[in-house]
Coordinates of C-alpha atoms in Angstrom, one line a residue:
X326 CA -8.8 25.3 -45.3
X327 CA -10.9 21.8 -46.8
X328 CA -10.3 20.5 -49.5
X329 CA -12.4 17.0 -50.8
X330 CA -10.6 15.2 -53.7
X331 CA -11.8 12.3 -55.9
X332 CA -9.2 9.5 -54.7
X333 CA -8.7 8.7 -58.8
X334 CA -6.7 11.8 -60.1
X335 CA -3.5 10.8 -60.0
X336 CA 0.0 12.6 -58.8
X337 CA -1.1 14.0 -56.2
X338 CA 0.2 12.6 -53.4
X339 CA 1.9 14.9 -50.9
X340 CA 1.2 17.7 -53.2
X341 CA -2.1 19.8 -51.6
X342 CA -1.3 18.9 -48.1
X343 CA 1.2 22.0 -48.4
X344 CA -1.3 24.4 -48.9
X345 CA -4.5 22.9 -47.1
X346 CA -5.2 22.1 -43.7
X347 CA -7.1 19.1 -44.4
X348 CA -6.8 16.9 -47.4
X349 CA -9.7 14.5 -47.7
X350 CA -10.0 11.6 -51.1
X351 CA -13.5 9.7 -51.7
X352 CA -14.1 8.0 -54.7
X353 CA -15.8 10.5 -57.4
X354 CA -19.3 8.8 -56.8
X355 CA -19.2 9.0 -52.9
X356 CA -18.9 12.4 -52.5
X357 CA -22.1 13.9 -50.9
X358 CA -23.3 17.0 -49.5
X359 CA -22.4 16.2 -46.2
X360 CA -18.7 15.4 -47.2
X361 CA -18.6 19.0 -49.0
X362 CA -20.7 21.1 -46.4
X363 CA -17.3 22.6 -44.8
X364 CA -14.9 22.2 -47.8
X365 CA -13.4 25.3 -49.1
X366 CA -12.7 23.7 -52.8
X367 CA -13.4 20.7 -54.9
X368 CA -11.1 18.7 -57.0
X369 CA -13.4 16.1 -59.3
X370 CA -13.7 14.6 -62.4
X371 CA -16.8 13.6 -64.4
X372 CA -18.0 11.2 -61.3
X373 CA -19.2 13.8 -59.1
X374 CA -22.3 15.8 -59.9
X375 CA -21.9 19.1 -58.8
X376 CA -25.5 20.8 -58.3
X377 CA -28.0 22.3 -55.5
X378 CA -28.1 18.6 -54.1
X379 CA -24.2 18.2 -53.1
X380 CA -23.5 21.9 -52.9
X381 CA -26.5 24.1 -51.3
X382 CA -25.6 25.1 -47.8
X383 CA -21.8 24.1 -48.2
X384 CA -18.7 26.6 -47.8
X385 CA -17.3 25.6 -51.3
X386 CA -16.1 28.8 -53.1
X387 CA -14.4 27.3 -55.8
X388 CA -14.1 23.5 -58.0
X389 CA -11.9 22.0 -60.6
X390 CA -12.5 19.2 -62.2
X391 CA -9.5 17.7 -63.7
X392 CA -11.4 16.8 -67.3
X393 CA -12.1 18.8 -70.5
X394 CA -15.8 18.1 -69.8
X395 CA -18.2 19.8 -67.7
X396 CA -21.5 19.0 -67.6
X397 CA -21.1 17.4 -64.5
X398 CA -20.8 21.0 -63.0
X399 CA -24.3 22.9 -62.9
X400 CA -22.9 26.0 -64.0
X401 CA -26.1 28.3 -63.0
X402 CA -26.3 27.3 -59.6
X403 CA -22.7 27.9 -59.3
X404 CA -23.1 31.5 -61.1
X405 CA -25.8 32.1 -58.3
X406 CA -23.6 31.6 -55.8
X407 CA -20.3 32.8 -56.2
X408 CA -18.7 29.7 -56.6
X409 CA -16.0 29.6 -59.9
X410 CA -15.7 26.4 -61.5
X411 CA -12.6 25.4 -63.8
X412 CA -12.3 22.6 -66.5
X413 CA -8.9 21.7 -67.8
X414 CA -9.7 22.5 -71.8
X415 CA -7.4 20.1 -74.0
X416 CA -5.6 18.1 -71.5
X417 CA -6.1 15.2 -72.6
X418 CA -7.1 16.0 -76.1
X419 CA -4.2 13.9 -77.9
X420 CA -4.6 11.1 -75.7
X421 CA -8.5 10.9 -77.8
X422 CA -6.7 11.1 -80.9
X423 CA -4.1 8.7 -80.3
X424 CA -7.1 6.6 -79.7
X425 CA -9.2 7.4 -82.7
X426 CA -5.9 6.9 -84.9
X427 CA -5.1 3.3 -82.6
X428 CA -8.9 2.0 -83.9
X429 CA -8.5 3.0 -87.4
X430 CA -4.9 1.8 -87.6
X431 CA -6.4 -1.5 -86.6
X432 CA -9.9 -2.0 -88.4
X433 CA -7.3 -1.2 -91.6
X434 CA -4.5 -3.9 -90.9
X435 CA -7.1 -6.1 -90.6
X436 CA -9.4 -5.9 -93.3
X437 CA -11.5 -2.5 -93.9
X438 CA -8.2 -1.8 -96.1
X439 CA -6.5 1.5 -97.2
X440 CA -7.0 4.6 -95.1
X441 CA -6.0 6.3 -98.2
X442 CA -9.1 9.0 -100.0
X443 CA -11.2 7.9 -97.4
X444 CA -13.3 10.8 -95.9
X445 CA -13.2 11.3 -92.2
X446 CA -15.8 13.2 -90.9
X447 CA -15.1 15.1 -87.4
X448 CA -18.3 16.2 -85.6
X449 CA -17.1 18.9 -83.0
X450 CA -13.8 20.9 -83.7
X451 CA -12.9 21.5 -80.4
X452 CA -9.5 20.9 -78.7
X453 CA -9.5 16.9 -79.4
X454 CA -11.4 17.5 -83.4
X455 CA -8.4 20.2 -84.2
X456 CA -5.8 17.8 -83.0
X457 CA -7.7 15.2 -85.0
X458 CA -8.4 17.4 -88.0
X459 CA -4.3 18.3 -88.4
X460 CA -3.3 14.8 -88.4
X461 CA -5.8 12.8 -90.1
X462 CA -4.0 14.2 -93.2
X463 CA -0.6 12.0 -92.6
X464 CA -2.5 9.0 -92.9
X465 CA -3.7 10.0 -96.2
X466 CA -7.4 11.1 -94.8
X467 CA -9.9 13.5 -96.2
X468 CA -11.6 15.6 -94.1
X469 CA -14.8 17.2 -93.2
X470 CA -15.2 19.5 -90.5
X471 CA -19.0 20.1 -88.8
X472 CA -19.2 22.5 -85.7
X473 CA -22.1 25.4 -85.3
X474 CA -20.8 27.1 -82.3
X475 CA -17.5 27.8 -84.4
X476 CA -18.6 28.3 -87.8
X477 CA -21.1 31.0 -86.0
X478 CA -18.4 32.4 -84.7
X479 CA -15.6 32.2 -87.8
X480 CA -17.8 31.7 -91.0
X481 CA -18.8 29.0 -93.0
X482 CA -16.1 28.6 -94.5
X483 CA -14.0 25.3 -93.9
X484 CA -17.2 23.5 -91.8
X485 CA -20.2 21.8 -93.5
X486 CA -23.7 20.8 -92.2
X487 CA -23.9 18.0 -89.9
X488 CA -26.4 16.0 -92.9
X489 CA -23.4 16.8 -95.9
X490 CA -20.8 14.8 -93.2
X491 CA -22.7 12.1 -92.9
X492 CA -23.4 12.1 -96.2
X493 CA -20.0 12.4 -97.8
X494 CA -17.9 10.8 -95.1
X495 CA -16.4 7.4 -95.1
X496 CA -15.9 7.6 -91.1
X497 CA -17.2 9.4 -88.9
X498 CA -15.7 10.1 -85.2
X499 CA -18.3 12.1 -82.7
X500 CA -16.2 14.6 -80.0
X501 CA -19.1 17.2 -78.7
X502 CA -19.7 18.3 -75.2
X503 CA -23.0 17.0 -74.0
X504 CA -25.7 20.3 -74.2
X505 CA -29.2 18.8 -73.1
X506 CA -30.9 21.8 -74.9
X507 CA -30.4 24.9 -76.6
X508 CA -29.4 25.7 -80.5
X509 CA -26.1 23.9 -80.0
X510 CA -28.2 20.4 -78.3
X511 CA -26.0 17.8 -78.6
X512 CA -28.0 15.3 -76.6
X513 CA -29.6 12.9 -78.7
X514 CA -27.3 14.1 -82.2
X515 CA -27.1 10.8 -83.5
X516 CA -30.8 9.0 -83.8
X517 CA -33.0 7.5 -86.4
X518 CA -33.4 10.2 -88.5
X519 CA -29.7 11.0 -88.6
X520 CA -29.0 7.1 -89.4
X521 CA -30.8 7.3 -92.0
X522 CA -28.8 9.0 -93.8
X523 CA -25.9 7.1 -94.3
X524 CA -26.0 5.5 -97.9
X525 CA -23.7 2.9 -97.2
X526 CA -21.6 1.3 -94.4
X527 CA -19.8 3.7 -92.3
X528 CA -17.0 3.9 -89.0
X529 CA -18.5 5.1 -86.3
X530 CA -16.2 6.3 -83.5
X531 CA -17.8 8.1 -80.1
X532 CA -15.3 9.5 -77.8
X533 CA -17.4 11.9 -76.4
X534 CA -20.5 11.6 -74.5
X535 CA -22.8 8.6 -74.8
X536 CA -25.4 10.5 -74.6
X537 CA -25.1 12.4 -77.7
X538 CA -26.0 8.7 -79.0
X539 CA -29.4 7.6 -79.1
X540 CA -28.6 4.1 -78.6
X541 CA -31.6 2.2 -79.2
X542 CA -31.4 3.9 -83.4
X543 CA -27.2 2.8 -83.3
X544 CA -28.4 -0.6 -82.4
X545 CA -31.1 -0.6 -85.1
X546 CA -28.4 0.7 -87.3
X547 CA -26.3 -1.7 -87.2
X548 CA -28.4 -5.0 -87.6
X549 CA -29.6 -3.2 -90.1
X550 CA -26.1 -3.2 -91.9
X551 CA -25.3 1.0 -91.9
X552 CA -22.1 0.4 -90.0
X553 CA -19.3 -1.8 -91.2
X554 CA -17.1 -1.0 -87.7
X555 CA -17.9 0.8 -84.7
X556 CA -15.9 2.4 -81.5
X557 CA -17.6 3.3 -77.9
X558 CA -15.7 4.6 -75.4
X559 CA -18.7 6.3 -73.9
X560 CA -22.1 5.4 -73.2
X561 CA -25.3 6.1 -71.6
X562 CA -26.0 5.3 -68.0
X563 CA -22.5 4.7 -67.3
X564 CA -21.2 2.5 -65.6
X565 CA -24.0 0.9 -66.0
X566 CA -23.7 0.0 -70.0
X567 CA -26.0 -1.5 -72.7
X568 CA -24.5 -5.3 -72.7
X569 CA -26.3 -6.2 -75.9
X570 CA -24.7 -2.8 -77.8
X571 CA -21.6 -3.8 -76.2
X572 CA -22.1 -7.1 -78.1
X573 CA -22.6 -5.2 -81.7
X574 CA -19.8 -3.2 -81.9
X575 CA -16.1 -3.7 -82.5
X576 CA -14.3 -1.8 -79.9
X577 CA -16.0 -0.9 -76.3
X578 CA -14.1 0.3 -73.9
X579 CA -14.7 1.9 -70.3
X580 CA -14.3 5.9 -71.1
X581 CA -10.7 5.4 -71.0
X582 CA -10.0 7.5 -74.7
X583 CA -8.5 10.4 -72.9
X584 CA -6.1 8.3 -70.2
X585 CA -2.9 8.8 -71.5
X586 CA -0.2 9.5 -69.4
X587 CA -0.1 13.2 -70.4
X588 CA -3.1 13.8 -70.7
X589 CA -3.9 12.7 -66.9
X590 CA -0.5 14.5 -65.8
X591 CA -2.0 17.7 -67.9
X592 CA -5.6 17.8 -66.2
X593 CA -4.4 17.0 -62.7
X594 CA -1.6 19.9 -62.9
X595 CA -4.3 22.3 -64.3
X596 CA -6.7 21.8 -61.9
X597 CA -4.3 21.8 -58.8
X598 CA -2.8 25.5 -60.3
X599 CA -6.1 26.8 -60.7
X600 CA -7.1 25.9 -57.1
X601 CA -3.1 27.6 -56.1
X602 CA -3.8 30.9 -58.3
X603 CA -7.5 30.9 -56.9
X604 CA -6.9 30.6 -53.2
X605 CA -3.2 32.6 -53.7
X606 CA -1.3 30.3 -52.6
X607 CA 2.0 28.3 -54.1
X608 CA 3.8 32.1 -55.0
X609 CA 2.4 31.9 -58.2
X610 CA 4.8 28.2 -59.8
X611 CA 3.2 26.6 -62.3
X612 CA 3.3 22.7 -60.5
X613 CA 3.5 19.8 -62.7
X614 CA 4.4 16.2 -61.6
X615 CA 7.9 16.0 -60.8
X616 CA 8.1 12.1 -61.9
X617 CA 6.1 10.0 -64.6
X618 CA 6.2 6.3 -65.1
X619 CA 8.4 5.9 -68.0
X620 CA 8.1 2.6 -70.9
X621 CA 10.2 1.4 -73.6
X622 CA 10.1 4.2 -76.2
X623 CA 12.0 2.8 -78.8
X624 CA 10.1 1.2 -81.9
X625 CA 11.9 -0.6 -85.0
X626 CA 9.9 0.7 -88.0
X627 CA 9.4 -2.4 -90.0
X628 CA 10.8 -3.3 -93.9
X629 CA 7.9 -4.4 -95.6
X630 CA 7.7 -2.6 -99.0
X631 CA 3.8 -1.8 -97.7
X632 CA 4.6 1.7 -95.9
X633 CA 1.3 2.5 -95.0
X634 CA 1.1 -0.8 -93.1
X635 CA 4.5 -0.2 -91.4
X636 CA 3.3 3.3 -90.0
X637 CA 0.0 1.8 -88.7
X638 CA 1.6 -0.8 -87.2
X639 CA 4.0 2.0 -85.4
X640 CA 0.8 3.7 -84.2
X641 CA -0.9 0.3 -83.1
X642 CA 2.5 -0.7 -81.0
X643 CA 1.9 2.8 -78.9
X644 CA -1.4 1.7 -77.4
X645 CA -3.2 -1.5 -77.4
X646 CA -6.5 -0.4 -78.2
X647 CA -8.3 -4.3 -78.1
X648 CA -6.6 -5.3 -74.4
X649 CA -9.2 -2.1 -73.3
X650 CA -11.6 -3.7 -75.2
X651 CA -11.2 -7.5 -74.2
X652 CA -11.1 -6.2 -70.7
X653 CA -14.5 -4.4 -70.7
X654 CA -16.2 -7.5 -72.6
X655 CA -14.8 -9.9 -69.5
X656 CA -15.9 -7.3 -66.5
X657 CA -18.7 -5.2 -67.8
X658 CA -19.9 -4.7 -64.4
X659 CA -16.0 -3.6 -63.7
X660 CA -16.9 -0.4 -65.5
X661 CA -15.7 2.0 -63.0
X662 CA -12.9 -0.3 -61.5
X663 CA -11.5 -0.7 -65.0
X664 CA -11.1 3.1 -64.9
X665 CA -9.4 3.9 -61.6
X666 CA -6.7 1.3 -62.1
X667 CA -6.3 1.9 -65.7
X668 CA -2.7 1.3 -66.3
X669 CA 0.2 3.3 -68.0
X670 CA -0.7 4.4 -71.8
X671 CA 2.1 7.1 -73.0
X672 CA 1.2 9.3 -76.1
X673 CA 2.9 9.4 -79.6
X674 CA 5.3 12.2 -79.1
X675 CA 6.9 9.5 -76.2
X676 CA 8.3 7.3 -79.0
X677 CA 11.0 7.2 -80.7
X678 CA 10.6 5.5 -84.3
X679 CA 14.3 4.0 -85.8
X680 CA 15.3 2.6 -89.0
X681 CA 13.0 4.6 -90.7
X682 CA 14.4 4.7 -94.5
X683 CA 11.4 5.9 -96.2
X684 CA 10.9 9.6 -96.5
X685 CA 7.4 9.4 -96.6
X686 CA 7.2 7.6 -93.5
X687 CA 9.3 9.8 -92.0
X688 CA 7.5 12.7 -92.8
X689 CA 4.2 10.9 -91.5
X690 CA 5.6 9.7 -88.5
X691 CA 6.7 13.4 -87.8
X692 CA 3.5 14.6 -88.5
X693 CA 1.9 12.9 -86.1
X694 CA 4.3 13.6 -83.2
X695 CA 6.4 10.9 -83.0
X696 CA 10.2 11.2 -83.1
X697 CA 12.3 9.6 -85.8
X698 CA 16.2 8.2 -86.6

């Protein structure tokens, strides 16, 4: 059996060449239909479009793609054909908040002030917005929750309309699949009209798709003065980015939110067992990678009397949120290269937080995953 594998998941080496005949790696964007015409399976990530144009005519009877996201993967065509497609749902959804939390840490040390009473509003409650919405709360966050598909589903109760969030929240942080159409559309979400909403100067944070982002309005919006700080991770026509919004906003980064350590050890096993359990092979073992890069782990909480301060400053020494950023703003054409050799990130629950005195802190530190002495 054939199996074609985008060359950037990482930890696998060694690890499919047990079960398949022939192992073959292309970069995500370089796989074509005549690359895939006799595999058996597909292991992707968002890079590689998997429609009638790469797939018609091929053997390929089964595809993961080691990312939450999947509208990469025309699921339709795939249905037509017998040909099951996985997505690893939540792998990397910490990695996202640990992001989120690293830009708000920051924009408050240095200036917007106190996350204290402010509102944040989460647009999309699915694996990353319910990690989001349980620990927004040890930093002394509000929140809002807005999701159709789930308050459908479980009531009203607990979610408001997308127009009260905007309304009522102080920040606002966009994690939605990308649906072109349909009641749920998420394509588009944020325009003019939506924009105008917003009574005063908001955070804006999308770690999602950049497409749910009309970016000619969030460009209008902020000359115009309705943001006081923004986030992009994503953006439209990726890699190929708008240089002048790149310009407006605070952080940009290269689609990097979810690249934790964990997060791209969790996609890459979940995708390699549900390629084992799908072609029966491996005796049923769950595989995970058998070694990690490691870091230093320990952090000194600090002994200014300011503990809010102290505990952003734990969260900020996890992750260094503006190197992604001054990195992007040096190589924008780099977009994709910035990603494949982005470097080792380790999530909150890695650290280990000493000399913490405070109970509060202590408490908040352990509320958001990390260990403490």
């Amino acid at each position: 059996m054939k199996i074609v594998v985008d060359d950037k998941i990482p930890y696998l080496e060694g690890v499919l060449e047990r079960y398949f005949s022939e192992v073959v790696y292309y970069s995500g964007r370089d796989i074509s239909s005549n690359i895939v015409a006799d595999a058996d399976a597909l292991l992707i990530r968002t890079r590689t479009k998997c429609n009638e144009k790469l797939l018609a005519g091929s053997n390929v009877k089964m595809i993961a793609t080691a990312t939450i996201g999947h509208d990469h993967i025309d699921k339709e065509y795939c249905k037509e054909h017998g040909i099951l497609w996985t997505n690893a749902p939540g792998c990397n959804a910490f990695g996202v908040v640990q992001y989120v939390l690293c830009f708000l840490s920051l924009i408050s040390l240095k200036g917007y002030g106190s996350l204290q009473g402010k509102t944040l509003g989460i647009v999309g409650v699915g694996e990353v917005g319910k990690r989001l919405a349980a620990v927004a709360p040890y930093l002394g966050l509000n929140v809002l929750k807005n999701d159709p598909p789930r308050a459908r589903k479980e009531g009203e109760d607990g979610f408001v309309s997308l127009d009260e969030l905007v309304v009522k929240s102080d920040i606002i942080s966009v994690h939605v699949p990308l649906n072109r159409d349909g009641e749920d559309r998420t394509f588009g979400l944020f325009n003019e009209g939506l924009f105008g909403l917003f009574q005063q100067p908001k955070v804006f944070i999308n770690a999602s798709r950049g497409e749910v982002v009309h970016e000619p309005s969030l460009k209008e919006a902020i000359k115009a003065g309705k943001m006081r700080h923004v986030a992009l991770d994503v953006w439209c026509n990726e890699p190929e980015i708008d240089k002048e919004l790149m310009e407006l906003v605070d952080i940009a980064t290269p689609h990097i939110a979810g690249y934790s350590l964990e997060g791209k050890a969790n996609g890459t096993a979940a995708s390699v067992n549900s390629i084992l359990h799908f072609f029966g092979l491996g005796g049923g073992d769950k595989w995970y990678p058998s070694s990690l890069p490691s870091l230093e782990n320990k952090i000194t909480f600090g002994s200014s009397k300011n503990v809010e301060d102290e505990v952003l400053s734990c969260i900020l020494k996890t992750y260094n949120i503006e190197s992604d950023n001054d990195n992007l703003r040096r190589n924008p054409d780099d977009f994709e290269s910035l990603r494949g050799n982005y470097g080792v990130r380790r999530e909150f629950s890695y650290y280990k937080v000493v000399n913490v005195k405070d109970e509060r802190a202590a408490a908040c530190l352990n509320g958001l995953t990390f260990k403490v002495e």
